[in-house]
């Protein structure tokens, strides 16, 4: 059993094609075949160098989960690297050897649907999703350039449908987004639209709160209905859109839950073992297992966000 655990974030992205500056979803690619080619490639064939960074891809095989990509960023020769003995305080510089380089590493798992990936950075300076995008495009793995974009969820909007009311709402949008309200007839939509027309290109925040106490069920229900009318535009048009939603519980009472309706990047925080009981490093294997576990837990949400629910 691993003895050292660190909390890290699994981030989910989708890979789309760029076609005349448009982002286009395509059929599921055979990423295992891509990884097989990368694994068999020479070092220079899987290395992409720009004036800003050098990125190297390495394939990591797993008996249970298939192949995964380790994307490395090579530390530059001019960077000051050093180590310190945390017991004695002894400090020394690290010198790069001519044929060696120090690496920041990110683990990337390609899921079996929607060209979705799970990504875990080994450090804050490790390659990001943009690094993966640059690496794939730099190596010209595909005939068209690709874009790696955050996989967003609108799951919170779905909670509106089962709420019995809303005790407080807050919405903020810029006047340039008010056009999204043009076909909405509710009082809340008209209020936001009128404010945008009257005051020009400003940010408008509307907050409505129903006082506590009994006998307010109708007001809370109406407030939820006004908010529900904007459900299809809030994720894209609003900078802030949140509400205290009221739900009935099994005992006949009710509870309040804060929900936000702007789009959110799908992520999962997990604790990742780094060494086992014998002190052997297991961080890469652990990262793969954690990514695959998190993707299985979030699969329904990921499929909805990627548009591949079937």
Coordinates of C-alpha atoms in Angstrom, one line a residue:
X1 CA 0.0 0.0 0.0
X2 CA 1.4 3.4 -1.0
X3 CA 2.5 5.6 1.9
X4 CA 2.9 9.0 0.4
X5 CA -0.2 10.8 -1.0
X6 CA -0.6 14.1 -2.7
X7 CA -3.7 15.8 -3.9
X8 CA -3.7 16.5 -7.6
X9 CA -6.2 17.7 -10.2
X10 CA -7.5 15.6 -13.1
X11 CA -8.5 17.9 -15.9
X12 CA -10.7 16.8 -18.8
X13 CA -10.4 18.2 -22.3
X14 CA -11.6 17.4 -25.8
X15 CA -9.6 17.4 -29.0
X16 CA -11.3 19.1 -32.0
X17 CA -10.2 20.0 -35.5
X18 CA -9.6 23.5 -36.7
X19 CA -11.3 24.0 -40.1
X20 CA -11.0 27.5 -41.4
X21 CA -10.8 28.8 -37.9
X22 CA -13.9 26.9 -36.8
X23 CA -13.6 24.3 -34.0
X24 CA -15.1 21.1 -35.4
X25 CA -15.8 17.8 -33.5
X26 CA -14.8 14.8 -35.5
X27 CA -15.3 11.0 -35.2
X28 CA -13.4 9.2 -32.4
X29 CA -9.8 8.8 -33.4
X30 CA -7.8 5.7 -32.8
X31 CA -5.5 7.1 -30.2
X32 CA -4.0 3.7 -29.3
X33 CA -2.8 3.5 -32.9
X34 CA -1.3 7.0 -32.6
X35 CA 0.4 6.1 -29.4
X36 CA 1.8 2.9 -31.0
X37 CA 3.4 5.1 -33.7
X38 CA 4.8 7.5 -31.1
X39 CA 6.2 4.6 -29.1
X40 CA 8.0 3.3 -32.1
X41 CA 9.3 6.7 -33.2
X42 CA 12.9 7.9 -32.7
X43 CA 13.6 10.6 -30.2
X44 CA 13.8 13.4 -32.7
X45 CA 10.5 12.2 -34.3
X46 CA 8.6 12.7 -31.1
X47 CA 10.3 15.9 -30.1
X48 CA 8.9 19.4 -30.9
X49 CA 11.2 22.4 -30.2
X50 CA 10.2 26.0 -30.4
X51 CA 12.0 29.2 -29.2
X52 CA 10.0 28.9 -26.0
X53 CA 10.2 25.2 -25.1
X54 CA 11.2 21.7 -26.0
X55 CA 8.4 19.0 -25.7
X56 CA 9.1 15.3 -25.8
X57 CA 6.4 12.5 -25.9
X58 CA 7.0 9.1 -24.3
X59 CA 4.5 6.3 -24.3
X60 CA 3.7 4.6 -21.0
X61 CA 2.1 1.1 -21.2
X62 CA -0.4 -0.3 -18.8
X63 CA -1.5 -3.9 -18.8
X64 CA -5.0 -3.0 -17.7
X65 CA -5.6 0.5 -19.2
X66 CA -3.6 0.4 -22.5
X67 CA -1.1 3.0 -23.5
X68 CA -0.9 6.6 -22.3
X69 CA 1.2 9.6 -23.1
X70 CA 3.8 11.2 -20.9
X71 CA 4.5 14.7 -22.2
X72 CA 7.8 16.1 -21.0
X73 CA 9.0 19.7 -21.0
X74 CA 12.8 19.8 -21.0
X75 CA 14.4 22.2 -18.5
X76 CA 16.6 24.8 -20.3
X77 CA 20.3 24.8 -19.8
X78 CA 20.1 28.3 -18.5
X79 CA 17.7 27.5 -15.7
X80 CA 19.1 27.5 -12.2
X81 CA 18.5 24.1 -10.6
X82 CA 19.6 23.0 -7.2
X83 CA 18.9 20.5 -4.4
X84 CA 18.8 20.8 -0.6
X85 CA 19.0 18.1 2.0
X86 CA 16.0 19.0 4.2
X87 CA 17.5 17.4 7.2
X88 CA 20.9 19.0 7.1
X89 CA 20.2 22.1 5.0
X90 CA 23.1 21.2 2.7
X91 CA 22.5 22.9 -0.7
X92 CA 24.2 22.2 -4.0
X93 CA 23.7 23.2 -7.6
X94 CA 22.6 20.7 -10.2
X95 CA 24.6 20.8 -13.4
X96 CA 23.1 19.5 -16.6
X97 CA 25.1 16.8 -18.3
X98 CA 25.7 17.2 -22.0
X99 CA 23.4 14.3 -23.0
X100 CA 20.8 14.7 -20.2
X101 CA 18.0 17.0 -19.3
X102 CA 15.7 17.5 -16.4
X103 CA 12.0 17.1 -17.2
X104 CA 8.6 18.4 -16.0
X105 CA 6.1 15.7 -16.9
X106 CA 2.3 15.5 -17.5
X107 CA 0.3 12.3 -17.7
X108 CA -2.3 12.2 -20.5
X109 CA -4.9 9.4 -20.9
X110 CA -7.0 9.2 -24.1
X111 CA -10.5 8.0 -23.3
X112 CA -12.5 5.8 -25.6
X113 CA -15.2 8.4 -26.6
X114 CA -15.5 11.9 -27.9
X115 CA -11.7 12.4 -28.3
X116 CA -11.7 13.2 -24.6
X117 CA -8.6 13.2 -22.6
X118 CA -7.8 13.2 -18.9
X119 CA -4.7 15.2 -18.0
X120 CA -2.7 15.4 -14.7
X121 CA 0.3 17.7 -14.4
X122 CA 3.2 16.6 -12.3
X123 CA 3.9 20.2 -11.3
X124 CA 2.7 23.7 -11.9
X125 CA 5.4 24.1 -14.6
X126 CA 4.6 20.8 -16.3
X127 CA 3.1 20.8 -19.8
X128 CA -0.4 22.0 -20.1
X129 CA -3.2 21.2 -22.5
X130 CA -1.9 23.9 -24.8
X131 CA 1.5 22.2 -24.7
X132 CA -0.2 19.0 -25.9
X133 CA -1.9 21.0 -28.7
X134 CA 1.4 22.5 -29.8
X135 CA 3.2 19.1 -29.6
X136 CA 0.5 17.3 -31.8
X137 CA 0.4 20.2 -34.3
X138 CA 4.2 20.6 -34.3
X139 CA 4.7 16.9 -35.2
X140 CA 1.9 17.1 -37.8
X141 CA 0.3 13.9 -36.5
X142 CA -2.8 14.8 -38.4
X143 CA -3.4 16.4 -41.7
X144 CA -5.4 19.3 -40.1
X145 CA -4.4 21.3 -37.0
X146 CA -6.2 20.4 -33.8
X147 CA -7.2 22.4 -30.8
X148 CA -7.4 21.1 -27.2
X149 CA -10.2 22.8 -25.4
X150 CA -11.7 22.5 -21.9
X151 CA -14.6 20.1 -21.5
X152 CA -17.4 22.2 -20.0
X153 CA -20.4 21.0 -18.1
X154 CA -23.9 22.5 -17.8
X155 CA -25.0 20.0 -15.2
X156 CA -26.0 22.7 -12.8
X157 CA -28.6 24.0 -15.2
X158 CA -30.4 20.7 -15.1
X159 CA -30.9 21.1 -11.4
X160 CA -33.3 23.9 -12.1
X161 CA -35.9 21.5 -13.4
X162 CA -36.2 19.6 -10.1
X163 CA -36.1 22.6 -7.7
X164 CA -39.3 23.8 -6.1
X165 CA -38.2 27.4 -5.9
X166 CA -35.3 29.9 -5.6
X167 CA -34.8 32.1 -2.6
X168 CA -32.0 34.2 -4.1
X169 CA -30.6 34.8 -7.6
X170 CA -27.7 36.8 -8.9
X171 CA -27.0 37.4 -12.6
X172 CA -24.3 39.5 -14.3
X173 CA -23.8 40.1 -18.0
X174 CA -22.2 42.6 -20.2
X175 CA -24.4 44.7 -22.6
X176 CA -22.7 43.0 -25.6
X177 CA -24.3 39.7 -24.4
X178 CA -27.8 41.2 -24.0
X179 CA -28.7 40.1 -27.5
X180 CA -29.0 36.5 -26.1
X181 CA -32.1 37.8 -24.3
X182 CA -33.8 39.1 -27.4
X183 CA -36.3 36.3 -27.6
X184 CA -37.0 36.0 -23.9
X185 CA -40.2 37.5 -22.5
X186 CA -39.9 37.0 -18.8
X187 CA -39.7 39.8 -16.3
X188 CA -36.1 39.0 -15.4
X189 CA -35.0 38.9 -19.0
X190 CA -36.8 42.2 -19.8
X191 CA -35.2 43.8 -16.8
X192 CA -31.7 42.8 -17.9
X193 CA -32.4 43.7 -21.6
X194 CA -33.8 47.1 -20.7
X195 CA -30.8 48.0 -18.4
X196 CA -28.5 47.1 -21.3
X197 CA -30.3 49.3 -23.7
X198 CA -30.5 52.2 -21.3
X199 CA -27.0 52.2 -20.0
X200 CA -24.9 51.0 -23.0
X201 CA -21.9 48.8 -22.8
X202 CA -21.7 48.2 -19.1
X203 CA -21.8 45.2 -16.8
X204 CA -25.2 44.7 -15.3
X205 CA -25.8 42.7 -12.1
X206 CA -29.3 41.9 -10.9
X207 CA -29.8 40.4 -7.5
X208 CA -33.3 39.3 -6.3
X209 CA -33.9 37.8 -2.8
X210 CA -37.1 36.4 -1.3
X211 CA -37.2 37.1 2.5
X212 CA -37.1 34.1 4.8
X213 CA -40.2 32.9 6.5
X214 CA -43.4 30.9 5.7
X215 CA -45.9 31.8 3.1
X216 CA -43.3 32.7 0.5
X217 CA -43.6 29.5 -1.6
X218 CA -45.3 31.3 -4.5
X219 CA -42.6 34.0 -4.7
X220 CA -39.8 31.4 -4.6
X221 CA -41.6 29.3 -7.3
X222 CA -42.0 32.4 -9.6
X223 CA -38.3 33.3 -9.1
X224 CA -37.3 29.8 -10.2
X225 CA -39.5 30.0 -13.2
X226 CA -38.0 33.4 -14.2
X227 CA -34.5 31.9 -13.9
X228 CA -35.5 28.7 -15.8
X229 CA -36.5 30.8 -18.8
X230 CA -32.8 31.8 -19.1
X231 CA -31.4 28.3 -18.7
X232 CA -30.4 27.9 -22.3
X233 CA -28.5 31.2 -22.5
X234 CA -26.9 31.6 -19.0
X235 CA -24.0 29.3 -19.5
X236 CA -22.7 31.3 -22.5
X237 CA -24.0 34.8 -22.0
X238 CA -23.6 35.4 -18.2
X239 CA -20.4 36.2 -16.4
X240 CA -22.1 35.3 -13.1
X241 CA -25.3 33.3 -12.8
X242 CA -26.1 31.7 -9.5
X243 CA -29.0 30.9 -7.2
X244 CA -30.0 29.5 -3.9
X245 CA -32.3 26.7 -5.1
X246 CA -34.9 25.2 -2.8
X247 CA -35.6 21.5 -2.9
X248 CA -38.0 19.2 -1.0
X249 CA -36.5 16.4 1.1
X250 CA -37.8 13.0 1.9
X251 CA -39.0 14.0 5.3
X252 CA -41.4 16.6 3.9
X253 CA -39.2 19.6 4.7
X254 CA -36.9 21.5 2.4
X255 CA -33.2 22.4 1.9
X256 CA -31.3 25.1 0.0
X257 CA -28.4 24.5 -2.4
X258 CA -26.3 27.1 -4.0
X259 CA -26.0 26.4 -7.8
X260 CA -24.0 28.2 -10.5
X261 CA -25.1 28.2 -14.1
X262 CA -22.1 29.5 -16.0
X263 CA -20.0 26.8 -17.7
X264 CA -17.5 25.0 -15.6
X265 CA -14.4 23.1 -16.7
X266 CA -14.9 19.4 -15.6
X267 CA -12.2 18.5 -13.1
X268 CA -11.7 16.1 -10.3
X269 CA -9.4 16.4 -7.3
X270 CA -7.8 13.1 -6.2
X271 CA -5.1 12.0 -3.8
X272 CA -2.3 10.3 -5.8
X273 CA 0.3 7.8 -4.2
X274 CA 3.9 8.7 -5.1
X275 CA 5.8 5.8 -3.5
X276 CA 4.9 2.4 -2.2
X277 CA 5.7 0.8 1.1
X278 CA 9.2 -0.1 -0.1
X279 CA 9.9 3.4 -1.2
X280 CA 9.6 2.7 -4.9
X281 CA 8.2 5.4 -7.2
X282 CA 4.7 4.6 -8.3
X283 CA 3.6 8.1 -9.3
X284 CA 3.1 7.5 -13.0
X285 CA 1.2 4.3 -12.6
X286 CA -0.8 5.9 -9.8
X287 CA -1.6 8.9 -12.0
X288 CA -2.9 6.7 -14.8
X289 CA -5.0 4.7 -12.4
X290 CA -6.4 7.8 -10.8
X291 CA -7.2 9.5 -14.2
X292 CA -9.0 6.3 -15.4
X293 CA -10.9 6.0 -12.1
X294 CA -12.0 9.7 -12.2
X295 CA -13.1 9.4 -15.9
X296 CA -15.2 6.3 -15.0
X297 CA -16.9 8.2 -12.2
X298 CA -17.6 11.2 -14.4
X299 CA -18.3 9.3 -17.6
X300 CA -22.0 10.3 -17.9
X301 CA -21.1 14.0 -17.4
X302 CA -18.1 13.8 -19.8
X303 CA -20.2 12.2 -22.5
X304 CA -22.9 14.9 -22.2
X305 CA -20.3 17.6 -22.4
X306 CA -18.7 16.0 -25.4
X307 CA -22.0 15.4 -27.2
X308 CA -21.6 11.6 -27.3
X309 CA -24.3 10.4 -24.9
X310 CA -25.2 7.4 -27.0

